[in-house]
Structures are given as structure tokens and as C-alpha cells.
mmCIF file of C-alpha atoms in Angstrom:
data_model
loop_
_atom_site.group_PDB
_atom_site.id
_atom_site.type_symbol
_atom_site.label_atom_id
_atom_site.label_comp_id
_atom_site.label_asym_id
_atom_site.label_seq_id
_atom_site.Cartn_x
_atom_site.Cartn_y
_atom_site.Cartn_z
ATOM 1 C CA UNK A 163 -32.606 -8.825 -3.340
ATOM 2 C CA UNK A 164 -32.843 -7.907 -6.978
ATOM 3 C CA UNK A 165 -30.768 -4.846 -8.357
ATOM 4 C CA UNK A 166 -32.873 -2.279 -8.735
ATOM 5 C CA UNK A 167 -33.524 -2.585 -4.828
ATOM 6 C CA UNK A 168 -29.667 -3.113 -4.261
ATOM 7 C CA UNK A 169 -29.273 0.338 -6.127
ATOM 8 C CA UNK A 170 -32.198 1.918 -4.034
ATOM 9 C CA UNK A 171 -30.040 0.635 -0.651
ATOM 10 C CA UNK A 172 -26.638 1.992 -2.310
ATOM 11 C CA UNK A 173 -28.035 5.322 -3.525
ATOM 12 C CA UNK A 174 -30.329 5.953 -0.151
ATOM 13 C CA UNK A 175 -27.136 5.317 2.019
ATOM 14 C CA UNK A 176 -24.573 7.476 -0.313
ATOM 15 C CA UNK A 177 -25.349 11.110 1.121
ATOM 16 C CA UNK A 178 -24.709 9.319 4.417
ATOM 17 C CA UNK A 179 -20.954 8.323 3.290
ATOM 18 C CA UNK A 180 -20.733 11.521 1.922
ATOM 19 C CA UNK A 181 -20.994 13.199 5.081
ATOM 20 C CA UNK A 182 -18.698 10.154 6.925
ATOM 21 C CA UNK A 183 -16.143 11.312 4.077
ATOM 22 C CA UNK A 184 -16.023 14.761 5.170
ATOM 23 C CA UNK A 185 -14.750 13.701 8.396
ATOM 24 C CA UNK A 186 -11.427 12.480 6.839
ATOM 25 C CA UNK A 187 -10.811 14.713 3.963
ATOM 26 C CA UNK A 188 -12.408 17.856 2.671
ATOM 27 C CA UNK A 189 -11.396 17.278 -1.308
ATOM 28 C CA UNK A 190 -14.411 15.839 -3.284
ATOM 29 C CA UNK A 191 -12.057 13.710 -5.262
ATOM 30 C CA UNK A 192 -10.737 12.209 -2.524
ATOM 31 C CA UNK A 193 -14.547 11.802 -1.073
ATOM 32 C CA UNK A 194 -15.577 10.244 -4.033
ATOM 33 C CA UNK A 195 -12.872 8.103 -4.159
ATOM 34 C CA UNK A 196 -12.934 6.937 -0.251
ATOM 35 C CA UNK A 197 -16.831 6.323 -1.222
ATOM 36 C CA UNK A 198 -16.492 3.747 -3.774
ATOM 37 C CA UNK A 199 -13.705 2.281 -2.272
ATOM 38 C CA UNK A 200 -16.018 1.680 0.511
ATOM 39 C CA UNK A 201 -18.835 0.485 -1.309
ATOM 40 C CA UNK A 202 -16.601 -2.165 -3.372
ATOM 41 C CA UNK A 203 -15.500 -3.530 -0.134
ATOM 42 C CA UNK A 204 -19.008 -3.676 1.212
ATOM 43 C CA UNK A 205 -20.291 -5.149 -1.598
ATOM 44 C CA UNK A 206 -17.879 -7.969 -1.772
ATOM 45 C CA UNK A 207 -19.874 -9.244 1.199
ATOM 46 C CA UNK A 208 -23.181 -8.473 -0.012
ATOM 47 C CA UNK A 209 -25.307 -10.436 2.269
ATOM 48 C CA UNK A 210 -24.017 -8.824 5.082
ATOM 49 C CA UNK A 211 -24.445 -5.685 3.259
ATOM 50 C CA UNK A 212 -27.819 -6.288 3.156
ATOM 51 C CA UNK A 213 -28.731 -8.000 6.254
ATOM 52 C CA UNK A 214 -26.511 -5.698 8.390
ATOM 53 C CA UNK A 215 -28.408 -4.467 11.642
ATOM 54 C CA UNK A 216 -25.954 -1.928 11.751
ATOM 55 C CA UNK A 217 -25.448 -0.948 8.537
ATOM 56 C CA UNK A 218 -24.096 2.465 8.186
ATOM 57 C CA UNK A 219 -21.729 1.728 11.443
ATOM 58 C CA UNK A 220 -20.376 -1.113 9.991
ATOM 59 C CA UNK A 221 -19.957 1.069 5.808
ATOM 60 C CA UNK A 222 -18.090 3.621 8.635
ATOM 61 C CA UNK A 223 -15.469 0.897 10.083
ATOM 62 C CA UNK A 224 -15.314 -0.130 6.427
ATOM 63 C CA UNK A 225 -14.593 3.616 5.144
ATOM 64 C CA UNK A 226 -11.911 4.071 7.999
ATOM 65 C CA UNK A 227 -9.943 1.445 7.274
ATOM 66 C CA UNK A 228 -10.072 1.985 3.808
ATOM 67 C CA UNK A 229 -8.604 5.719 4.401
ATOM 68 C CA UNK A 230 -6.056 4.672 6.963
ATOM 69 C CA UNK A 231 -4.795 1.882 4.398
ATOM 70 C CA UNK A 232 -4.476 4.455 1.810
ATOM 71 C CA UNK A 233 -3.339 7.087 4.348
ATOM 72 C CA UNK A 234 -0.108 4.102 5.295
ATOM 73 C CA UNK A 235 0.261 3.372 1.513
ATOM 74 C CA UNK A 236 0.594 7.622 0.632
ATOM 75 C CA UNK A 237 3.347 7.740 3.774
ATOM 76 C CA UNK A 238 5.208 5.148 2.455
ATOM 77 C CA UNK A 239 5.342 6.346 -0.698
ATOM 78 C CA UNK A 240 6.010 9.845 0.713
ATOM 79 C CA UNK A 241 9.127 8.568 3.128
ATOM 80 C CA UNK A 242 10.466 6.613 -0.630
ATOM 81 C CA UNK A 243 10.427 9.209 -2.412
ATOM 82 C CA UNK A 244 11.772 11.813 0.683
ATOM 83 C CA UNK A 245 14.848 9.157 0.801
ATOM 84 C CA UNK A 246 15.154 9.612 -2.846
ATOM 85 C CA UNK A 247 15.744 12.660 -2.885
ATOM 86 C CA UNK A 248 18.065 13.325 0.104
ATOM 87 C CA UNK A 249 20.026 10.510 -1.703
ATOM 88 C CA UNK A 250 19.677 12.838 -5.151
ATOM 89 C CA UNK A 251 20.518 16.043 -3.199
ATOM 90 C CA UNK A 252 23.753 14.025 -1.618
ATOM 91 C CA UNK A 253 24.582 12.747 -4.733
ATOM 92 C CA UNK A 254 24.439 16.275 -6.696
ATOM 93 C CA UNK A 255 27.119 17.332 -4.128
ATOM 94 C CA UNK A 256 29.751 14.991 -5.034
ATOM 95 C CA UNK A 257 31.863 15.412 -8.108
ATOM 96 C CA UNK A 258 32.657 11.551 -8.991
ATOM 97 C CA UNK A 259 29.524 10.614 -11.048
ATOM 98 C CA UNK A 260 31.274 6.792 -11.735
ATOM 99 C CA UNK A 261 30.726 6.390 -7.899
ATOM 100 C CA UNK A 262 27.013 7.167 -8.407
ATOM 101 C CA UNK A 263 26.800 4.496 -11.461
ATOM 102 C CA UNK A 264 28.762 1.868 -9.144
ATOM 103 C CA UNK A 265 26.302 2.166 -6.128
ATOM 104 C CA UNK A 266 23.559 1.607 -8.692
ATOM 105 C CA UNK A 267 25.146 -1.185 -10.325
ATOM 106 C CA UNK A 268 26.036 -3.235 -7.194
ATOM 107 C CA UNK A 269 22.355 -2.816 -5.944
ATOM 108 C CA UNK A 270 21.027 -3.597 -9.214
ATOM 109 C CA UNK A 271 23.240 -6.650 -8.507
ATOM 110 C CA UNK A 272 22.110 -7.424 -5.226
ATOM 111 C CA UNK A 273 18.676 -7.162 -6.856
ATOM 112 C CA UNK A 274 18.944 -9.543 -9.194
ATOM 113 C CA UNK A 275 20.774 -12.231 -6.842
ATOM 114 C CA UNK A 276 16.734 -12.795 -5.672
ATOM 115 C CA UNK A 277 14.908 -15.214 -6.864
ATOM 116 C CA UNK A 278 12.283 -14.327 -9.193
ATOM 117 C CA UNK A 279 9.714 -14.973 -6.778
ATOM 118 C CA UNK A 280 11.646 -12.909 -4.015
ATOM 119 C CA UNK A 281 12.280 -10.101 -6.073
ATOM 120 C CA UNK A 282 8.731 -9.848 -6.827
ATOM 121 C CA UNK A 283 7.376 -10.266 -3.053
ATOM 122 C CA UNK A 284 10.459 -7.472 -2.434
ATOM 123 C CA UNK A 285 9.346 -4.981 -5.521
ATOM 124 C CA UNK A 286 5.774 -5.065 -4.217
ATOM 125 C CA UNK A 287 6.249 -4.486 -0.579
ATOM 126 C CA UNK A 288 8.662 -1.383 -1.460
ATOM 127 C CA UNK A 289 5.713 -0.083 -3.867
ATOM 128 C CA UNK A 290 3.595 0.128 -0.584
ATOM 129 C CA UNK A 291 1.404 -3.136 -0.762
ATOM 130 C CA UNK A 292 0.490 -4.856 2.527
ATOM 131 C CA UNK A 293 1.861 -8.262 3.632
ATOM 132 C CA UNK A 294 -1.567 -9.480 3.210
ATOM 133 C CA UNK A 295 -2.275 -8.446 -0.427
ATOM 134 C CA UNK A 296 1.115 -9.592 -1.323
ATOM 135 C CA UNK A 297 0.182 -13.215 0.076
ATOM 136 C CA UNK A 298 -2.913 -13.214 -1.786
ATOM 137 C CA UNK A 299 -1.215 -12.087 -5.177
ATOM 138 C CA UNK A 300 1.057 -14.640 -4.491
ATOM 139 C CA UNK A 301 -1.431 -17.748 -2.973
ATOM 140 C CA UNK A 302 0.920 -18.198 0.340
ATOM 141 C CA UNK A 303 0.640 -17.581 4.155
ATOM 142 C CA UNK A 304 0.698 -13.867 5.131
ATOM 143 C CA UNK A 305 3.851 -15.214 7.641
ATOM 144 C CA UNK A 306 5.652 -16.237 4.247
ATOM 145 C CA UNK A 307 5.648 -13.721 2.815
ATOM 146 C CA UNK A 308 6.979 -11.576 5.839
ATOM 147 C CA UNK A 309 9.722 -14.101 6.104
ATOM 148 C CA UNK A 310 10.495 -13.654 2.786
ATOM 149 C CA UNK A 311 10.826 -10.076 2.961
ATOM 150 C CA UNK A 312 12.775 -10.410 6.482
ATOM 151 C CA UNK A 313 14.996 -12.554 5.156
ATOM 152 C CA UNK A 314 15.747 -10.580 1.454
ATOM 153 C CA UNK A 315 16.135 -6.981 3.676
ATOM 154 C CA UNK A 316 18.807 -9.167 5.477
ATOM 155 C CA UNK A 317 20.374 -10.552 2.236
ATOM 156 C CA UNK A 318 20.601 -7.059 0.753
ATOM 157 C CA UNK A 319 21.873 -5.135 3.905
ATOM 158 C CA UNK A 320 24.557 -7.729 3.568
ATOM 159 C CA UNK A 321 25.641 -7.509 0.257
ATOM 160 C CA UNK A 322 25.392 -4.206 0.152
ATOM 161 C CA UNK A 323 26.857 -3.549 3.830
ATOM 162 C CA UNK A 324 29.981 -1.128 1.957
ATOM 163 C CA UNK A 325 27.210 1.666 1.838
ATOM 164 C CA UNK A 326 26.138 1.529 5.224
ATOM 165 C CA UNK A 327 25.701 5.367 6.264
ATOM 166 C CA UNK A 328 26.441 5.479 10.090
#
């Protein structure tokens, strides 16, 4: 299949994702945005884009994953940042401001006790990336790199056991 045809497909089967869009959002941005996603992914396999006997079934399995991956990534972020700022609200409350620059020393600290590699793995899994996009940024088993972040949760919670809230 040449391009021109391979646009033909694409454009012929967009007002079709537009409408699939419109069942998980009602901003065009966001549409838009769920539509290309979808496409990119679909067109990373292209002969099964093309060959598909289901096509548009399988761009909607494709277009619902994509929105409840971003959907996970957007509630992470959101319960971060919500912990962020009952910790800011907390920390407005008390007087001693030193206090507030030791906590953040010691788990800078902690932090940099990782390993390079570990501290990376960490930085990116708090940021809201998936075990398995981590392992392929990285070129290891999906497992390792939940071990790895198993085991540097652990290694913080200890160090930094003082702070526990209870």
C-alpha cells in the first residue's frame, strides 16, 4: 500500500474516531489528541492496520487504552500534586521553617543514596510512567524494573522512617 492510499484509509476512518472520541471526552482538544494518539499506535503496526478484518473495533480497543493510560497517568499526577499540597498546607501551619529545610534535606539525601540508575527508574515512575515504558527506556525486564522500584520505596521508607505520619 502506497501513501496516498494509506492517507485515503486514515482520512476515510477519522470521522469514525471522532465519534469513538466523543464517547470519552466532550473537549475537541482532548478528541484530537486521543485521535492521533490512536492513530500513532495503529500505525506502528501498519500491516495489521491495513489488513485488519476488524478494523475500526480493533482503532476502538486501541483508543481505549490509550485514554485509560492517560486517564491513570492524569490521577497520578493529580494524587502528587493533592499530597503536595496537604504537605504545603501542613507545613504553612507550623512556625519552625528550619524543620521544613531539614525534612527536605534528609530526603534529598535519601535521594541521592540511589544509584544513578535507581534514581532514574525511581524519578520516572513518580512522574507517572508505566513499569513497562520504564523497562523499555531502560532495555531491562518489566519485573526489574518493578523490583527496582520495590526495593528503592523500601530503602527510602527506611531511611526516612523519622517522618512516618501514623
Amino acid at each position: 500500500m502506497n501513501n496516498s492510499n494509506l492517507n485515503v484509509l486514515v482520512e476515510e476512518k477519522r470521522s469514525l474516531l471522532k465519534h469513538f472520541a466523543g464517547k470519552f471526552t466532550t473537549d475537541p482538544d482532548e478528541k484530537e489528541d486521543l485521535i492521533q494518539e490512536t492513530l500513532i499506535r495503529a500505525l506502528k503496526s501498519i500491516d495489521d492496520f491495513i489488513k485488519h478484518p476488524k478494523l475500526m473495533s480493533w482503532l476502538y480497543v486501541i483508543m481505549k487504552n490509550v485514554y485509560i493510560n492517560q486517564y491513570r497517568k492524569a490521577k497520578r499526577t493529580s494524587d502528587i500534586h493533592e499530597t503536595y499540597i496537604d504537605l504545603e498546607s501542613y507545613n504553612t501551619i507550623e512556625a519552625n521553617k528550619s524543620e521544613n529545610k531539614f525534612v527536605s534535606d534528609d530526603i534529598e539525601k535519601a535521594m541521592c543514596s540511589l544509584s544513578e540508575e535507581n534514581y532514574q527508574i525511581f524519578r520516572l515512575f513518580l512522574e507517572g510512567y508505566k513499569y513497562h515504558e520504564i523497562a523499555s527506556y531502560f532495555g531491562m525486564p518489566e519485573g526489574t524494573v518493578k523490583t527496582r522500584i520495590h526495593m528503592t520505596r523500601k530503602k527510602l521508607q527506611k531511611q526516612l522512617k523519622v517522618y512516618r505520619i501514623l
